GROMACS .gro file of C-alpha atoms in nm:
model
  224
    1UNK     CA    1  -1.026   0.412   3.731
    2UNK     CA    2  -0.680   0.501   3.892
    3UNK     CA    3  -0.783   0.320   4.228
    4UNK     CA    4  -0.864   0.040   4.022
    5UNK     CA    5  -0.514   0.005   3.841
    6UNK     CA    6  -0.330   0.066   4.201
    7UNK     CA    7  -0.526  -0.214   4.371
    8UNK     CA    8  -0.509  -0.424   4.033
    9UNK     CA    9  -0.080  -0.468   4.062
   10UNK     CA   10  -0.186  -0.669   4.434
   11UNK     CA   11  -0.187  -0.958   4.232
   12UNK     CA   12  -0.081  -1.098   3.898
   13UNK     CA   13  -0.005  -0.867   3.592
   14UNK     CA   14  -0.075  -0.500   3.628
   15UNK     CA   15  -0.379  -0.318   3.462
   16UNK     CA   16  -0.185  -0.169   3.170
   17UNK     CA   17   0.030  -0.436   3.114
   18UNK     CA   18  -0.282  -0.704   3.036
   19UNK     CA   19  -0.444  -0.431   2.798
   20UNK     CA   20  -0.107  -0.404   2.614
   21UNK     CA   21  -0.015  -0.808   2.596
   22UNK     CA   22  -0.382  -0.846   2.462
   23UNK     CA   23  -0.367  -0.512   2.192
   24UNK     CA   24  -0.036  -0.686   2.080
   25UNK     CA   25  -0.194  -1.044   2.061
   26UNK     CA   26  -0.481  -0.900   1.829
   27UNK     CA   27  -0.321  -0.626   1.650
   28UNK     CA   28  -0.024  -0.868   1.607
   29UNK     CA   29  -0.295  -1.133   1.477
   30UNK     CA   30  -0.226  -1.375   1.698
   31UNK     CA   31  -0.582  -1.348   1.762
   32UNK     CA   32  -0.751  -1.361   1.417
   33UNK     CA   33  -1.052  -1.145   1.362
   34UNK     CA   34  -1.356  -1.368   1.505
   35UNK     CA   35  -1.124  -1.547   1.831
   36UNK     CA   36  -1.302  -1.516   2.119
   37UNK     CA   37  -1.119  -1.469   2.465
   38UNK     CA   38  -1.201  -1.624   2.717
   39UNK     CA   39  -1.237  -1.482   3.075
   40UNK     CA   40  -1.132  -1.799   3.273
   41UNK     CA   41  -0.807  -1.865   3.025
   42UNK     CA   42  -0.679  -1.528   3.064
   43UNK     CA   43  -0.741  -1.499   3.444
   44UNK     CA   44  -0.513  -1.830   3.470
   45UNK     CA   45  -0.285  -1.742   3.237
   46UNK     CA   46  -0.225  -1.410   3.369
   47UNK     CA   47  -0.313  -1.481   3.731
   48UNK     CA   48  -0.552  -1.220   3.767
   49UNK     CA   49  -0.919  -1.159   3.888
   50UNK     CA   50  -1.251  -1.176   3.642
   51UNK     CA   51  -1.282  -0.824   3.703
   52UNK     CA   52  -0.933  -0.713   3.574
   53UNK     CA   53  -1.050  -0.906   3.281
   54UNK     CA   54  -1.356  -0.762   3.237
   55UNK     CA   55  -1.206  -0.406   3.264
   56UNK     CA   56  -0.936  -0.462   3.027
   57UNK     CA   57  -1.216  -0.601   2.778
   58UNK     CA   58  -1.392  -0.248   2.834
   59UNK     CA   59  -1.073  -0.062   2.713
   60UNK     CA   60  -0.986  -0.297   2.409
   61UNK     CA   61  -1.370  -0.217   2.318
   62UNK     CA   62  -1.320   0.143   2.326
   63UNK     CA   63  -1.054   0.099   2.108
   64UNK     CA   64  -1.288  -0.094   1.852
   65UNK     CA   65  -1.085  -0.383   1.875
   66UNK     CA   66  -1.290  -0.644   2.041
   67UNK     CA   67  -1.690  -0.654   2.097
   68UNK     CA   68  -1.914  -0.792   2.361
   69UNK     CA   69  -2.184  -0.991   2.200
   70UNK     CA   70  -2.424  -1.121   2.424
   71UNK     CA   71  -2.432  -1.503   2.479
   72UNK     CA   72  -2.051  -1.510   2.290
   73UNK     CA   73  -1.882  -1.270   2.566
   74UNK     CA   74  -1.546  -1.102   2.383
   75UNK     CA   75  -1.481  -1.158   2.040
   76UNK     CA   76  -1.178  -0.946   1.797
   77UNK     CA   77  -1.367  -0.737   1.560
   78UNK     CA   78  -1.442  -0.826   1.237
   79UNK     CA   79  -1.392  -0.508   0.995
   80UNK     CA   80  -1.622  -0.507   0.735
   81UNK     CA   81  -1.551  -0.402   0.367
   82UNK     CA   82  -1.677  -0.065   0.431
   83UNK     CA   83  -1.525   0.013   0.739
   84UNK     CA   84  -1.187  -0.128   0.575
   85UNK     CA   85  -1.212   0.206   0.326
   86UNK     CA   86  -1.336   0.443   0.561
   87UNK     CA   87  -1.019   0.364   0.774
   88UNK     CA   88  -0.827   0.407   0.444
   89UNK     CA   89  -0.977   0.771   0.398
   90UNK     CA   90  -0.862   0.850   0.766
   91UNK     CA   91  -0.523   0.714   0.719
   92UNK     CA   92  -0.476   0.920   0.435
   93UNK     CA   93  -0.587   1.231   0.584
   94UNK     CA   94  -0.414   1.242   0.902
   95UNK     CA   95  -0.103   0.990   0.801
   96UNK     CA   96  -0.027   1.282   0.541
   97UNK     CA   97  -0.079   1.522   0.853
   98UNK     CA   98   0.153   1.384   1.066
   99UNK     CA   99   0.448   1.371   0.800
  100UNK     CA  100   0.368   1.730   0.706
  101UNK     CA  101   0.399   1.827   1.091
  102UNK     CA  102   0.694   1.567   1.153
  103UNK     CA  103   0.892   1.784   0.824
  104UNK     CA  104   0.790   2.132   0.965
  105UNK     CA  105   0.923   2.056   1.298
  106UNK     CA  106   1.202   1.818   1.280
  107UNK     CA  107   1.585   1.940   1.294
  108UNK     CA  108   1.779   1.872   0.960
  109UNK     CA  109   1.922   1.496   0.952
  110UNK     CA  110   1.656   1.371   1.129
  111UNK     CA  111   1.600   1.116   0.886
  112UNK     CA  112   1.941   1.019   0.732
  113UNK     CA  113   1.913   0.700   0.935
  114UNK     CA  114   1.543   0.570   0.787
  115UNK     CA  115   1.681   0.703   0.443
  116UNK     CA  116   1.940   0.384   0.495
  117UNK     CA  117   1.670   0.162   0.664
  118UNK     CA  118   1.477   0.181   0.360
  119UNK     CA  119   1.775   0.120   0.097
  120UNK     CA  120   1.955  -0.185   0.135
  121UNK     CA  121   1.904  -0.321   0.395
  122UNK     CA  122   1.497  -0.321   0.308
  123UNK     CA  123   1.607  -0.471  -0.019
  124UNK     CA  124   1.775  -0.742   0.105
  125UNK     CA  125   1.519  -0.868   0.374
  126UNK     CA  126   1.251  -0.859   0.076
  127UNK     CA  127   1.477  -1.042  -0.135
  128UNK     CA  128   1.536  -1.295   0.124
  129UNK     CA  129   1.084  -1.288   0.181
  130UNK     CA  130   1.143  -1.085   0.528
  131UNK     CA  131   0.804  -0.899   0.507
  132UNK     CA  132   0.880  -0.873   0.911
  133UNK     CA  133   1.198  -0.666   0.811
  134UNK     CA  134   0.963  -0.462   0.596
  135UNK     CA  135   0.700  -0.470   0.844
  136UNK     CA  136   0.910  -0.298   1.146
  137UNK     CA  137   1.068  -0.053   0.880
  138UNK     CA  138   0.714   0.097   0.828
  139UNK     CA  139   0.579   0.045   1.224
  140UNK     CA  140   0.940   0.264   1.281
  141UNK     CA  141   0.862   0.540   1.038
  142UNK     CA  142   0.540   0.596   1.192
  143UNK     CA  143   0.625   0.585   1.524
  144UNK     CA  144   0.943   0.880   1.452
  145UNK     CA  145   0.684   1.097   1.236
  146UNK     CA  146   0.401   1.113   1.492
  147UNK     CA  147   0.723   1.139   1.764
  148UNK     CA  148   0.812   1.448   1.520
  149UNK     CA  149   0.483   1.568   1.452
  150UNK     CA  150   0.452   1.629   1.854
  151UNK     CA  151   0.087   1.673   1.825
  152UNK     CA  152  -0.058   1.441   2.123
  153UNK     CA  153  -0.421   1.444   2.002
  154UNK     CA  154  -0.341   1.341   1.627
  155UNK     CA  155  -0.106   1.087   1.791
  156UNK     CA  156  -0.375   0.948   1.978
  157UNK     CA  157  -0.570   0.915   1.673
  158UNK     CA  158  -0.337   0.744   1.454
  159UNK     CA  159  -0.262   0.524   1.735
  160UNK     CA  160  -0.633   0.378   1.713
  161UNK     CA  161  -0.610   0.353   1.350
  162UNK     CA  162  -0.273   0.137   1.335
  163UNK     CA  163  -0.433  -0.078   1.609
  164UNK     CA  164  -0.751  -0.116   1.365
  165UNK     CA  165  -0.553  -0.189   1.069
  166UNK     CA  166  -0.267  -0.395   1.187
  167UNK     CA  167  -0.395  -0.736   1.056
  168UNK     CA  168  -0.476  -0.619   0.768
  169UNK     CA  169  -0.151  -0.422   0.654
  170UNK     CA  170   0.034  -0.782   0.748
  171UNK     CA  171  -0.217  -0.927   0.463
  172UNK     CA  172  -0.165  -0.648   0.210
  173UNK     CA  173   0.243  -0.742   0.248
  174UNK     CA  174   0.145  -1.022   0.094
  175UNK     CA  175  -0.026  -0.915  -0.199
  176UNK     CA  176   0.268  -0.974  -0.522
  177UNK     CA  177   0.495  -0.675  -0.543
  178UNK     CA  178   0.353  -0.483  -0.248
  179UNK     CA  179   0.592  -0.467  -0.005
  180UNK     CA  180   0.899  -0.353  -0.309
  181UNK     CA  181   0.641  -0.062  -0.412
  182UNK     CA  182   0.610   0.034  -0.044
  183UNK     CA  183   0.960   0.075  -0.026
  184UNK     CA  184   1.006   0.265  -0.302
  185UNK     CA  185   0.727   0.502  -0.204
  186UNK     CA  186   0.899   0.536   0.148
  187UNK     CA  187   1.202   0.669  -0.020
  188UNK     CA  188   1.010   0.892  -0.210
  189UNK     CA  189   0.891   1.018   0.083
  190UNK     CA  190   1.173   1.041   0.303
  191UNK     CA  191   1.304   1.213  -0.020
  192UNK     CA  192   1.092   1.495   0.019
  193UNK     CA  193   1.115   1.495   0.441
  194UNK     CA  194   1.493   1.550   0.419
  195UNK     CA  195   1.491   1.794   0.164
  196UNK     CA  196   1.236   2.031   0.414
  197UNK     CA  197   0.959   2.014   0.158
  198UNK     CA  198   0.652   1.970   0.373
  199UNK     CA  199   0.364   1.957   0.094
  200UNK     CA  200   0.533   1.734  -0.141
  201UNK     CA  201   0.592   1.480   0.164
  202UNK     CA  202   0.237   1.519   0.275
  203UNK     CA  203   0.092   1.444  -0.072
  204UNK     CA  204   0.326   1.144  -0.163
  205UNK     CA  205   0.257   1.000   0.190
  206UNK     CA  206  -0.096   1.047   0.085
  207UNK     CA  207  -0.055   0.875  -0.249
  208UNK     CA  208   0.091   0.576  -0.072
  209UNK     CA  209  -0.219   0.525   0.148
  210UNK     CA  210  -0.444   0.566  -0.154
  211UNK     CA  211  -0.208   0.290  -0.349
  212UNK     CA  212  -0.267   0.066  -0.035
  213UNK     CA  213  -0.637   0.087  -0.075
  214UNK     CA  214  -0.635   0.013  -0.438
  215UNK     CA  215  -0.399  -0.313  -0.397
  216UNK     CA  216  -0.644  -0.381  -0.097
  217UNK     CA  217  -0.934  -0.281  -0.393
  218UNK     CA  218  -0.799  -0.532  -0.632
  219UNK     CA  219  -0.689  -0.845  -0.399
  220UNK     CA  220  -0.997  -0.812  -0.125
  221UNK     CA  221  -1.144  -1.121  -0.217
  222UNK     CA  222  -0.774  -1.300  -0.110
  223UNK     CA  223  -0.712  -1.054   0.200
  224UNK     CA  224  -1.061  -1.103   0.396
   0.00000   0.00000   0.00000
């Protein structure tokens, strides 16, 4: 695999930047659950061979974001209702993890800083219907928890999770009232984080998951 990536940067766009653009494109839903990519597009876009193609299909399949179908070629997975909840029941597990770790470990005033993220200045961009505001405010308090949490393999994990759920925690902003209450439990959170208390900021993360998958529950029909 390594000889492949050094003779893959001969020409065109490097190994690991293709497999990032296209994560971003789907994760990012610019390709919708159901687009298919097309080999010949991409190698002309991106000015790179079939085979660079083809490998970088292998690694977004790993990550259970696309699937080869045979006769269709690569398609962006489809979750189904089922998986949708199962992901939910992993999110809430090792989300809640990785704030208990990121509160254990973390020096005092780590957090003063996403404490003001999420006041005002989240306010304001919801008033104004910035759900991206909102949107980078919670991608930013993941990314300093599993940072702080310092645990590479549950890192790893949560990092094929967000990739997973990424379209559909864009459509859950959506949902009336959603992204306010996610603020608000954010605080909560962050509440419990600066004050050192561990537990209490594991179960309220957890709480805010399980929230997620009820407004996901009661608005499915509108979000799939």
């Amino acid at each position: 695999m390594a000889e492949k990536r050094k003779q893959s940067k001969a020409r065109g766009m490097n190994f690991d930047e293709l497999v990032e653009v296209l994560r971003k494109r789907i994760v990012g839903h610019d390709l919708p659950p159901g687009s298919k990519l097309r080999e010949v597009e991409l190698t002309t876009e991106f000015d790179v061979s079939r085979a660079r193609v083809r490998e970088a299909f292998g690694v977004l399949e790993e990550r259970g974001l696309i699937e080869r179908i045979p006769n269709r070629g690569a398609v962006v997975t489809r979750l189904d209702v089922k998986q949708i909840y199962e992901l939910y029941e992993l999110r809430e597990v090792l989300e809640g993890l990785a704030v208990r770790l990121a509160t254990k470990k973390a020096p005092k005033g780590s957090w003063d800083d996403l404490v003001q993220l999420f006041g005002q200045p989240a306010e304001d961009a919801i008033a104004r219907n910035d759900l991206e505001f909102y949107i980078d405010c919670i991608i930013k308090f993941r990314e300093r928890c599993t940072e702080a949490a310092d645990n590479a393999m549950l890192n790893a994990q949560l990092d094929g999770l967000y990739d997973r759920t990424g379209v559909l925690i864009r459509r859950l902003v959506l949902v009336p009232g959603r992204a306010m209450e996610g603020i608000r439990q954010h605080r909560l959170v962050l509440e419990a984080m600066c004050k050192g208390d561990a537990s209490l900021a594991e179960e309220l993360k957890r709480e805010n998951i399980r929230n997620a998958a009820a407004a996901f529950a009661k608005y499915q029909k509108y979000l799939l």
